Coordinates of C-alpha atoms and ligand atoms in Angstrom, one line a residue:
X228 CA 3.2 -21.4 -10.2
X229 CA 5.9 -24.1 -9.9
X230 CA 3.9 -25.8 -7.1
X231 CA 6.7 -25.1 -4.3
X232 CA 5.1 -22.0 -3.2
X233 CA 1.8 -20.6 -2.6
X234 CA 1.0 -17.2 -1.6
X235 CA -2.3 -18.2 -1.3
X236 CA -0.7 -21.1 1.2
X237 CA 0.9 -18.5 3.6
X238 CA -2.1 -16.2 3.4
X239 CA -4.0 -19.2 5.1
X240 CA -1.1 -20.4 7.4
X241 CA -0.7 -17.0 8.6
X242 CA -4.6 -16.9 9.2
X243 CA -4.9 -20.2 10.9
X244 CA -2.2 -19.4 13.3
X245 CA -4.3 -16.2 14.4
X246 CA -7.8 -17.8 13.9
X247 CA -6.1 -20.7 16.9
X248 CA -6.0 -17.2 18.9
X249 CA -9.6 -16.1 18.4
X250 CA -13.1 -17.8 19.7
X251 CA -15.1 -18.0 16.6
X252 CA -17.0 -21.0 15.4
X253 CA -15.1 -23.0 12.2
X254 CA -17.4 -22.3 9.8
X255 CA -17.4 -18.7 10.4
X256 CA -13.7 -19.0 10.0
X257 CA -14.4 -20.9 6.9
X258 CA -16.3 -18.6 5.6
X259 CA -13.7 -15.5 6.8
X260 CA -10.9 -17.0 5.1
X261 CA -12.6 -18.3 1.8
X262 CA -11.9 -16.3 -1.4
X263 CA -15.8 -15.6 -2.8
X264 CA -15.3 -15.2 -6.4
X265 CA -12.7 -15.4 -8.9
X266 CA -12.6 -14.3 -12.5
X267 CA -10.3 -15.6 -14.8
X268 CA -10.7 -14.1 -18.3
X269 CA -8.2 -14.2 -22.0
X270 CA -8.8 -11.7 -24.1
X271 CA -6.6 -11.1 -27.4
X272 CA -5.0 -7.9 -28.0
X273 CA -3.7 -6.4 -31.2
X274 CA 0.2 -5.3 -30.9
X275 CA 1.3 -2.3 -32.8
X276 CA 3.1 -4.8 -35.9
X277 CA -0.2 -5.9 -36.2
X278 CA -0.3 -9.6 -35.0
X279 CA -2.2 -11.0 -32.2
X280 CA -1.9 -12.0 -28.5
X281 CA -3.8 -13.7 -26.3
X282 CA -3.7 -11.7 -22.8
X283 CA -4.4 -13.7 -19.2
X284 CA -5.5 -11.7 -16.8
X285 CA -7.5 -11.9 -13.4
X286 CA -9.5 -10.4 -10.7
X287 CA -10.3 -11.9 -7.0
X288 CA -12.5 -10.8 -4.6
X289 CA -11.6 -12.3 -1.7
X290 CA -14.7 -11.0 1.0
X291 CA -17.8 -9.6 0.2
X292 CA -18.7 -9.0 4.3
X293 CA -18.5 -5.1 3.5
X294 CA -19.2 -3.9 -0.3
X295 CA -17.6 -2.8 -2.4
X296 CA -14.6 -4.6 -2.2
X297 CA -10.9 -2.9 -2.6
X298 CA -7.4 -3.8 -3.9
X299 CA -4.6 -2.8 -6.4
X300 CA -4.4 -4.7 -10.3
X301 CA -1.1 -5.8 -10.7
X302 CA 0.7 -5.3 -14.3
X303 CA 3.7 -8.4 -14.1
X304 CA 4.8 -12.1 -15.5
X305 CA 4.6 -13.5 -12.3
X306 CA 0.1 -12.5 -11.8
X307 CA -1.1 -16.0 -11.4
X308 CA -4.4 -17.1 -9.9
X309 CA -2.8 -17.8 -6.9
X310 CA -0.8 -14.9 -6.3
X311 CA -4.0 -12.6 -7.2
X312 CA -6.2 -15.1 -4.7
X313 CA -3.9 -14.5 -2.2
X314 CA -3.2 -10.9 -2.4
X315 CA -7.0 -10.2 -2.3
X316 CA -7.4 -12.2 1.3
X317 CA -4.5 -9.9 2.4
X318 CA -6.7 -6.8 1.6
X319 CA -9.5 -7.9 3.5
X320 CA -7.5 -8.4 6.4
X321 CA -5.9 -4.9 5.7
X322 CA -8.7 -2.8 5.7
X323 CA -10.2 -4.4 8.8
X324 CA -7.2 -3.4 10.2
X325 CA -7.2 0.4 9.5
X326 CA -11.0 0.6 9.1
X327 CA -11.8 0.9 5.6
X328 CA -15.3 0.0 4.9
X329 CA -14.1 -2.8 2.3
X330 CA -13.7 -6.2 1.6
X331 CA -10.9 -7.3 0.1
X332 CA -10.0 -7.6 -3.4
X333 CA -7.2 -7.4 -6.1
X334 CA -6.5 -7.7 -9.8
X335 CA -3.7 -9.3 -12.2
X336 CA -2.4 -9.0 -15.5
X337 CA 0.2 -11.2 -17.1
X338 CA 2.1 -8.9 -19.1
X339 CA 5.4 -7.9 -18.7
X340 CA 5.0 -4.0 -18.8
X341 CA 8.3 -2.9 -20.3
X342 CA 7.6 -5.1 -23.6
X343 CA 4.8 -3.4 -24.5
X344 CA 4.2 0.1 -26.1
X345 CA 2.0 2.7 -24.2
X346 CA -0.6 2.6 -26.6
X347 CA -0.5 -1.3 -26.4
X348 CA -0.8 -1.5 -22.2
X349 CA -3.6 1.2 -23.0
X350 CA -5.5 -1.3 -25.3
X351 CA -4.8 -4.0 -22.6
X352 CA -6.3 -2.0 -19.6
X353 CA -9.4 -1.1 -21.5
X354 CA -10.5 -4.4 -22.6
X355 CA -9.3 -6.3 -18.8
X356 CA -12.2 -3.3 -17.6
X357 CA -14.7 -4.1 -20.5
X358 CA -14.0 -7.6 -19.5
X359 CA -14.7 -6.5 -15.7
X360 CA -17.7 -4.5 -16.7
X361 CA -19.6 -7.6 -18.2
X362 CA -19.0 -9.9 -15.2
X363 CA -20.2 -7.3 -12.8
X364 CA -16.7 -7.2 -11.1
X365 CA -16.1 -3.7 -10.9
X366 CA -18.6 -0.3 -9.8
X367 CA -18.3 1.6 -7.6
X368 CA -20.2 -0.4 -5.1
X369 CA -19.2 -3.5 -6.7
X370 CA -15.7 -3.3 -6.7
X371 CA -13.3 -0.7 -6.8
X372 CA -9.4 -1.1 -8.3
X373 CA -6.5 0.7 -7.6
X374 CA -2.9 1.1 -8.2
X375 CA -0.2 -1.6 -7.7
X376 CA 2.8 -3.0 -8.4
X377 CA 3.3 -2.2 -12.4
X378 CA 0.5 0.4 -12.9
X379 CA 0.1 3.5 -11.8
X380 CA -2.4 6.8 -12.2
X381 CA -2.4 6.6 -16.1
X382 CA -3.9 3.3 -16.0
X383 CA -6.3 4.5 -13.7
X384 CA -7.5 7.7 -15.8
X385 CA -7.9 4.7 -18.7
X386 CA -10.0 2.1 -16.4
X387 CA -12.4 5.1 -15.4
X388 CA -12.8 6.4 -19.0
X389 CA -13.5 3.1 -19.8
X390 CA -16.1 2.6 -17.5
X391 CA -17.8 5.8 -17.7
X392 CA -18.5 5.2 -21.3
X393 CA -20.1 2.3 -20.4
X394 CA -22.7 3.9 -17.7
X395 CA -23.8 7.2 -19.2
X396 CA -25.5 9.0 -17.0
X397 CA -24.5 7.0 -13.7
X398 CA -23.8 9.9 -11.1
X399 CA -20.5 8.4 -9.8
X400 CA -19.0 6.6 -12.3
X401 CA -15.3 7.9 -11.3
X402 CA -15.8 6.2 -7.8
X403 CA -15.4 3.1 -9.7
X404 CA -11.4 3.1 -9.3
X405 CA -8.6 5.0 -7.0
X406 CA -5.7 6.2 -7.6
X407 CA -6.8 8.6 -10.2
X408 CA -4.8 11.7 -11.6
X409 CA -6.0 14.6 -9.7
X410 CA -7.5 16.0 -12.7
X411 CA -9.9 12.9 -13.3
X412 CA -11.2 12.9 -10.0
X413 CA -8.2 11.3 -7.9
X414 CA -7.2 12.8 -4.5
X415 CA -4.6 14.5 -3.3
X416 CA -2.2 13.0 -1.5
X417 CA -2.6 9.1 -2.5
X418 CA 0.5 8.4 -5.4
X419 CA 2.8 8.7 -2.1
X420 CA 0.1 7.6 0.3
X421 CA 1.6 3.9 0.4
X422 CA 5.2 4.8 1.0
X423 CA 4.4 7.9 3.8
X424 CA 2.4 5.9 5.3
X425 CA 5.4 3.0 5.6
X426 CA 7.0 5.9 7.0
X427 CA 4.4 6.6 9.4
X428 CA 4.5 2.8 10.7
X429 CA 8.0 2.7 11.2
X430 CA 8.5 6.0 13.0
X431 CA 5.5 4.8 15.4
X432 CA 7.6 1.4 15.9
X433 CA 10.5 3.0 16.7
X434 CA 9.4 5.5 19.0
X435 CA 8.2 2.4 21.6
X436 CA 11.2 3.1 23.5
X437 CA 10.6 -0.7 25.3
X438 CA 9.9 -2.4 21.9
X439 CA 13.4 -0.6 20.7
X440 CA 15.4 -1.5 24.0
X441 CA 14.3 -5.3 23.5
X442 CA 16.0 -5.1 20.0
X443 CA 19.5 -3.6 21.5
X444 CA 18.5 0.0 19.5
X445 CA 18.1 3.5 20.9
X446 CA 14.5 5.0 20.5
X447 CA 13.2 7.0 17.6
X448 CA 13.8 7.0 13.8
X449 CA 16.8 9.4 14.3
X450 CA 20.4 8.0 12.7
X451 CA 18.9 4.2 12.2
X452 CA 20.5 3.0 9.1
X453 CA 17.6 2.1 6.5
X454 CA 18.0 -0.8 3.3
X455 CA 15.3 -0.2 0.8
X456 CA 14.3 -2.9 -2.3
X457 CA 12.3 -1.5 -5.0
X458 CA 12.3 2.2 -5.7
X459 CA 9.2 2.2 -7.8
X460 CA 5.8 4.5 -6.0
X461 CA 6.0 2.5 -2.7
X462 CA 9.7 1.9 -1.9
X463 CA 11.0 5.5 -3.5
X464 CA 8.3 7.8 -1.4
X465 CA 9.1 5.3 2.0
X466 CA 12.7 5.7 1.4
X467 CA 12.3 9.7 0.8
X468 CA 10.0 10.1 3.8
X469 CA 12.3 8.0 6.1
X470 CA 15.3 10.3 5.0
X471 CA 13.6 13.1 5.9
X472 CA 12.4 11.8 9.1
X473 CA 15.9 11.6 10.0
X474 CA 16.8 7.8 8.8
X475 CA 20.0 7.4 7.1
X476 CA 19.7 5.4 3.8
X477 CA 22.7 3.0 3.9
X478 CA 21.8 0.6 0.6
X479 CA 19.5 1.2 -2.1
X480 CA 17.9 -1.4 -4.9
X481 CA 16.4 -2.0 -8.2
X482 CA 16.0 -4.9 -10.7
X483 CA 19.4 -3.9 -12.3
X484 CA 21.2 -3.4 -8.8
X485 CA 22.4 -2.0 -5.5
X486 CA 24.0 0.4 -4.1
X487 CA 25.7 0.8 -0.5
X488 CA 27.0 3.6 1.3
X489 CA 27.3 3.5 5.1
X490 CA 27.5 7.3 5.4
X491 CA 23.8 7.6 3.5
X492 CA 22.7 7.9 0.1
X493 CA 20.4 10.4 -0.8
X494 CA 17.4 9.1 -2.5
X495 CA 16.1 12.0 -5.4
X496 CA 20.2 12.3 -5.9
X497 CA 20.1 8.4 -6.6
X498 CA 17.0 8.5 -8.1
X499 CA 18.4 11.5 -10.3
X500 CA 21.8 9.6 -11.3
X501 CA 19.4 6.4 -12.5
X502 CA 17.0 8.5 -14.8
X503 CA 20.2 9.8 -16.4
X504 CA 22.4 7.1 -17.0
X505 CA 19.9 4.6 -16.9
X506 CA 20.9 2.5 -13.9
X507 CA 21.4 3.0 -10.0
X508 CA 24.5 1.3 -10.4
X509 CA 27.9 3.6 -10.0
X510 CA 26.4 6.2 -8.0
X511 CA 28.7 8.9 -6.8
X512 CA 30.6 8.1 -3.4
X513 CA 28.4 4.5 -3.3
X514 CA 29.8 0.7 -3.8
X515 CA 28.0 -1.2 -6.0
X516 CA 26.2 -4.5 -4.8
X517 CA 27.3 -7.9 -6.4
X518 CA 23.8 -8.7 -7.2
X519 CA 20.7 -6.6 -6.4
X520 CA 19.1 -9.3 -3.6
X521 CA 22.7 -8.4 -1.8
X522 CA 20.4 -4.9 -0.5
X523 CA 18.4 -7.9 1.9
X524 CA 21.5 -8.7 3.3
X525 CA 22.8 -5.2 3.9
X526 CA 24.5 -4.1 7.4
X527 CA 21.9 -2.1 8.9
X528 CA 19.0 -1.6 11.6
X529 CA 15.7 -1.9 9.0
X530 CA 15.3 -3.2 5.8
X531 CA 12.7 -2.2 4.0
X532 CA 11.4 -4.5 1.4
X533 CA 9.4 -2.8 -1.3
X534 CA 9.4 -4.4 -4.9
X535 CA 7.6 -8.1 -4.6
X536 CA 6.5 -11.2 -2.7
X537 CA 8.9 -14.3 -1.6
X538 CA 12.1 -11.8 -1.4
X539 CA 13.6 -13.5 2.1
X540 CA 13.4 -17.1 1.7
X541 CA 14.9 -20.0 3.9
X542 CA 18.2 -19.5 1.2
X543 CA 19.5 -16.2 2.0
X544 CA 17.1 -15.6 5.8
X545 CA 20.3 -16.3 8.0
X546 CA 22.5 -13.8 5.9
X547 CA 19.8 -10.5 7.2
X548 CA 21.2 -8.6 9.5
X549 CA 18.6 -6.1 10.1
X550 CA 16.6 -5.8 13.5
X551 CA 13.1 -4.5 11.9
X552 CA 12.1 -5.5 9.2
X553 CA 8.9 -3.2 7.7
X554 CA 7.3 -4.9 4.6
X555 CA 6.4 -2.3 2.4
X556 CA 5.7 -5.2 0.1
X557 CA 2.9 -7.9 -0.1
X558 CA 4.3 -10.8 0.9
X559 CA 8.4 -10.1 1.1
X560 CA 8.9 -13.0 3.2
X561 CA 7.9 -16.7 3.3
X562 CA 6.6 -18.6 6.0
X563 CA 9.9 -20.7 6.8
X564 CA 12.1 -17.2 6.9
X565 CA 9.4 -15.4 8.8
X566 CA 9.3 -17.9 11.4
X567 CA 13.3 -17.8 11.6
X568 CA 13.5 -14.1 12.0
X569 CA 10.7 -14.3 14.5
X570 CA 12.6 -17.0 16.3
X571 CA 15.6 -15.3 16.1
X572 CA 14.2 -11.6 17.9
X573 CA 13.7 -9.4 14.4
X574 CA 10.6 -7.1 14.7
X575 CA 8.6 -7.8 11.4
X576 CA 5.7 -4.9 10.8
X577 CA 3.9 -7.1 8.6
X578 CA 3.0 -5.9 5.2
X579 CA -1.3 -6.3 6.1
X580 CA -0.6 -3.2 8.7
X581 CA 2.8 -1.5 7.5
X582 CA 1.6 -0.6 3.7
X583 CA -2.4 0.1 4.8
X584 CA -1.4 3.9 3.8
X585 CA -2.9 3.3 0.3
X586 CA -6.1 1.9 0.8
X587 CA -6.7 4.5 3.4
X588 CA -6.2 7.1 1.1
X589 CA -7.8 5.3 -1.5
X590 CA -10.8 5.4 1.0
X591 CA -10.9 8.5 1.3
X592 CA -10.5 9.2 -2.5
X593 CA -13.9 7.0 -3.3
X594 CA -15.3 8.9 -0.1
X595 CA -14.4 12.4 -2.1
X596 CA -16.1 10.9 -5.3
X597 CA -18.7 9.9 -4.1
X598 CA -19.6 13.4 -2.2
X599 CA -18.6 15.6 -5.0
X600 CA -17.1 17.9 -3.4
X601 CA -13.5 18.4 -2.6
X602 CA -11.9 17.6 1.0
X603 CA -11.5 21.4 2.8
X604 CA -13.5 23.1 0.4
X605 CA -16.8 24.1 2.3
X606 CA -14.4 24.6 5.8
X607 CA -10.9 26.3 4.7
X608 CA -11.7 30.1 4.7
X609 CA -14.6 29.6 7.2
X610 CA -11.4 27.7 9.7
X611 CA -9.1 30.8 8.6
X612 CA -11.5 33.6 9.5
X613 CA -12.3 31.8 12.7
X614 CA -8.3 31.3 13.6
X615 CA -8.0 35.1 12.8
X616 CA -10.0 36.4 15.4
X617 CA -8.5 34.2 17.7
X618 CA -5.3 35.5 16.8
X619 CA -6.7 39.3 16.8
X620 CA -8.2 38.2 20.3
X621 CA -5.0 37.2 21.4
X622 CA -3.1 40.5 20.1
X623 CA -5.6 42.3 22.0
X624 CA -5.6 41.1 25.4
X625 CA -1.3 40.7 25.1
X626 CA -0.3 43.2 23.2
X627 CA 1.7 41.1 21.1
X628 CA 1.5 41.3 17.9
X629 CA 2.1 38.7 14.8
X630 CA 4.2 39.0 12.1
X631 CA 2.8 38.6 8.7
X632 CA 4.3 35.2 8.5
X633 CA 3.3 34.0 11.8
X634 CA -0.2 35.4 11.4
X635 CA -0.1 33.6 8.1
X636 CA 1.2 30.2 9.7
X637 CA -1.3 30.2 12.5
X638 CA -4.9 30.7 10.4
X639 CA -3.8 28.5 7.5
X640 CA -7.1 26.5 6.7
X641 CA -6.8 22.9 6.0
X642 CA -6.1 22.0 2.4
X643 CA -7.3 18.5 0.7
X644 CA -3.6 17.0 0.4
X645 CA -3.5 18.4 4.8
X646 CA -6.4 16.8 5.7
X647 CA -5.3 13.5 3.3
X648 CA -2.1 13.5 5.4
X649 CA -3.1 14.0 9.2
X650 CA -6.6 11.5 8.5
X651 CA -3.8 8.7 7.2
X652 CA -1.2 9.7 9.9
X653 CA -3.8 9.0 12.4
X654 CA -5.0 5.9 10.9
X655 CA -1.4 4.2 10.4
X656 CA -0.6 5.5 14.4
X657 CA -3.4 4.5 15.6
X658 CA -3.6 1.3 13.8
X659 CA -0.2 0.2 14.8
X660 CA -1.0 0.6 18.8
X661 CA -4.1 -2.0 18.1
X662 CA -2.2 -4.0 16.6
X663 CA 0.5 -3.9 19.7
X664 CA -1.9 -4.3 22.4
X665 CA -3.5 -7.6 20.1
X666 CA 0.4 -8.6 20.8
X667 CA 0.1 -7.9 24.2
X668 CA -3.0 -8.7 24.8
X669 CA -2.7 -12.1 23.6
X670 CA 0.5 -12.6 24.6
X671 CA 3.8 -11.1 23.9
X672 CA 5.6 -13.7 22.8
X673 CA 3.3 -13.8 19.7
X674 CA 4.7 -12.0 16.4
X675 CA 2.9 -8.5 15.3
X676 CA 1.7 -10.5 11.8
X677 CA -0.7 -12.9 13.9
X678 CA -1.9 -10.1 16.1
X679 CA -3.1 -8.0 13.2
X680 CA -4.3 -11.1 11.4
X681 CA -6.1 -12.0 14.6
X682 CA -7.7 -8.3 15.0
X683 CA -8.4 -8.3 12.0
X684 CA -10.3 -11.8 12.0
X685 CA -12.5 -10.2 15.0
X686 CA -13.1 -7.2 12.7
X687 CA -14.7 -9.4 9.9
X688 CA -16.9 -11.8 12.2
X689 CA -18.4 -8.9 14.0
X690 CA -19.4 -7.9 10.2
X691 CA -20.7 -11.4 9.8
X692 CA -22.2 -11.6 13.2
X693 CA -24.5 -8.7 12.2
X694 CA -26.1 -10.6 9.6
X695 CA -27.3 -13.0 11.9
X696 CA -26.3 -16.2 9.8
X697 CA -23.6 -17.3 12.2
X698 CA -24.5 -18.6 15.8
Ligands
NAD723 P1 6.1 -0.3 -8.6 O1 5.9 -1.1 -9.9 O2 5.8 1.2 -8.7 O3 7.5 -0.5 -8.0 C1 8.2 -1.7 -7.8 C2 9.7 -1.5 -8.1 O4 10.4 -2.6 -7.7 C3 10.0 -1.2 -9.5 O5 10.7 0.0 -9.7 C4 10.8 -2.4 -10.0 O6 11.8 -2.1 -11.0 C5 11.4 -2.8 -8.6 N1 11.9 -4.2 -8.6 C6 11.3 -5.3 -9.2 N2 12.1 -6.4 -8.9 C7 13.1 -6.0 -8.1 C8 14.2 -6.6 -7.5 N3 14.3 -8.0 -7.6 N4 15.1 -5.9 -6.8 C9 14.9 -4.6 -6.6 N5 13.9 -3.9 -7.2 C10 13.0 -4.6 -7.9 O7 5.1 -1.1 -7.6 P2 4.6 -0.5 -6.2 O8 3.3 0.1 -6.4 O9 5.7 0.3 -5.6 O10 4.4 -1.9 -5.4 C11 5.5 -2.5 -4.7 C12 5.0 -3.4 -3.6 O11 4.1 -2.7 -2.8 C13 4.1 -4.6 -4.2 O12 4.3 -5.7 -3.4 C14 2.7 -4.0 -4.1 O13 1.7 -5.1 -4.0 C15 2.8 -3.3 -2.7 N6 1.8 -2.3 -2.5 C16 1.6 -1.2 -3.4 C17 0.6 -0.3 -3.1 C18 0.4 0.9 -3.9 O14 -0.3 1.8 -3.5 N7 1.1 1.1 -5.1 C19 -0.2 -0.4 -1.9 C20 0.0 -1.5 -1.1 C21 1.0 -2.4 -1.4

């Protein structure tokens, strides 16, 4: 950290501009917005040539008011103590938001992921979870990792392997991680849990037809012109999602560059041209962007920020055109070009609500793990007998008769990835109108960030309230 920016910092600015909304005592607040433990560890590694290096890595957990605690381990140059610090308070205040029995927590690893062989980053992963294992800073009613930016469901089948040899015998040793491969006790549903779930958020924004009026735009998701940073897991299932909810994809990202096309680009086609010729740049019909930041800057209704913190900063804030901006990322903006957009009438779904999709999921994945059985399986054929004599009832007393298809349609049981899908839908809709009527509620001049940081500071002192240490 260079000492000009924080994440930690904004966390807490962000907080005490909520906590100024809220009732509780200071040192309940103190407490709230305290990061309990941090682990800092170096461990060296063996590279393939056979020399040495010496590994950083961390792990926060940021509130232990509800056990175990939740969030993502990061695999990039930038992991500092800060930035993990920081990213752990923001999952707290995430899953008090969509109600995910957690506190909050996250992970770091200073590598740079591309400069280091797979069987390398698999030596890494096991050793950061040996090194979690002997602190007691993961289980799985310890603390429970996930995916984030830079790993993925591999590294997830590697942390649980790693574990589970260590606990022979435990009964659920694969709840101690998320994010799983199906096949090693993951769920499905949750790799594009993070980006649908975007989705979900902005399609319930845009379908407030007063919210939509206020910002000059027509109501619903339909024709909007979308910008999307980052096509890694997040940005690449939001931006596929929003397509097929009926947004048109306008400019597209990656490190190497963007790509703009105001008649819409479509995503798998883009994402198709870059796994082939190795770069998003000179796609078919598309300009190419001067640099790839230009996508922030792009003509259109909502930008969608979805690689990394501290992408709109006071340099380039007055140069984004967009009216919504949904942060699929932790952190996109800072402080100073939050409160200019705010000022300046842009609707910011903040990141704490708009990329909750994951953890939910996640949730539900430990939930699954820890019940050994499979979401649908005791209720799917007993649900499609059931709807069949419904449907035979119905035949019978209209005389109309199903086709096979329709028949088929109308008694499907729920499968796991349904019942993934509609319980995460109705978490990210639900979730979003709480965190409205916080806006309202406490005023509507206030931004949606403070109002879900402020429902989401009454979430955590009721926790603390029921253990009777604070008046
Ligand atoms: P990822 O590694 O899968 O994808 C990130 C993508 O961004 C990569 O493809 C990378 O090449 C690209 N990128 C990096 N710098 C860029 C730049 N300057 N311009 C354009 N593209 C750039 O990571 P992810 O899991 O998709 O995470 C992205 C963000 O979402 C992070 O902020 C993460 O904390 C957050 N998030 C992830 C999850 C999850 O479930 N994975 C959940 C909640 C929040």
């Amino acid at each position: 950290m260079d000492g000009s920016y924080s994440l930690m910092a904004q966390v807490d600015q962000a907080f005490d501009r909520a906590a100024a909304h809220t009732a509780h005592p200071s040192t309940l607040l103190k407490q709230i917005k305290s990061c309990n433990s941090v682990y800092h560890m170096t461990f060296p590694i063996k590279r393939d040539d056979g020399s040495i290096e010496v590994i950083q890595a961390w792990r926060a957990e940021h509130s232990h008011h509800r056990l175990p605690t939740k969030g993502g381990i990061r695999y990039s140059m930038a992991v500092s103590e800060d930035e993990v610090m920081g990213l752990a308070a923001m999952m707290s205040y995430k899953c008090a938001l969509v109600d995910a029995p957690f506190g909050g927590a996250k992970g770091g690893i200073r590598v740079s992921r591309h400069q280091y062989s797979d069987t390398e980053l698999e030596r890494i992963t096991r050793r950061y979870t040996f090194e979690l294992v002997k602190k007691n800073f993961i289980g799985p009613g310890v603390d429970v990792p996930a995916p984030d930016f830079g790993s993925g469901p591999r590294e997830m089948a590697w942390i649980v392997d790693t574990y589970r040899s260590l606990h022979e015998g435990e009964l659920n040793p694969v709840a101690c991680v998320t994010g799983k491969p199906v096949t090693q006790g993951g769920i499905r549903g949750r790799v594009e849990a993070t980006g649908r779930g975007v989705f979900f958020g902005i399609r319930e924004a845009c379908d407030v037809g007063e919210d939509m009026k206020a910002l000059g735009l027509s109501r619903g998701l339909e024709g909007k012109t979308v910008a999307v940073q980052g096509l890694g897991n997040v940005g690449y299932h939001a931006a596929k999602f929003i397509q097929e909810g009926g947004g048109v994809l306008v400019a597209l990202a990656e490190y190497e560059g963007g790509i703009h096309n105001p008649r819409g680009l479509d995503v798998d086609a883009v994402m198709a041209h870059r796994k082939e010729s190795g770069s998003i740049l000179d796609f078919p019909g598309a300009t190419n962007l001067a640099r790839p930041a230009d996508v922030l800057e792009a003509e259109c209704d909502i930008l969608v920020p979805a690689a990394l913190e501290q992408q709109v900063t006071e340099e380039n804030v007055a140069r984004v055109k967009a009216k919504i901006i949904g942060e699929a990322a932790n952190g996109p903006l800072t402080a100073d070009a939050d409160a200019y957009l705010h000022d300046r009438g842009t609707m910011i779904i903040p990141g704490t609500y708009l990329n909750a999709g994951g953890v939910t999921v996640s949730y539900f994945e430990w939930v699954k793990n820890l019940s050994h059985v499979r979401f649908g399986r005791m209720q799917k054929r007993f649900e499609e007998r059931a709807f069949g004599r419904l449907l035979s009832a119905i035949e019978d007393s209209t005389g109309r008769r199903f086709s096979e298809q329709e028949a088929r349609d109308f008694t499907k049981g729920a499968t796991e990835e349904d019942l993934v899908n509609s319980g995460m839908e109705e978490t990210m809709v639900t979730a979003y109108h709480t965190v409205r009527d916080a806006q309202k509620s406490l005023g509507n001049a206030l931004d949606l960030r403070t109002a879900a940081f402020a429902y989401a500071i009454d979430k955590i002192a009721i926790a603390y309230s029921e253990l009777g240490i604070f008046p």
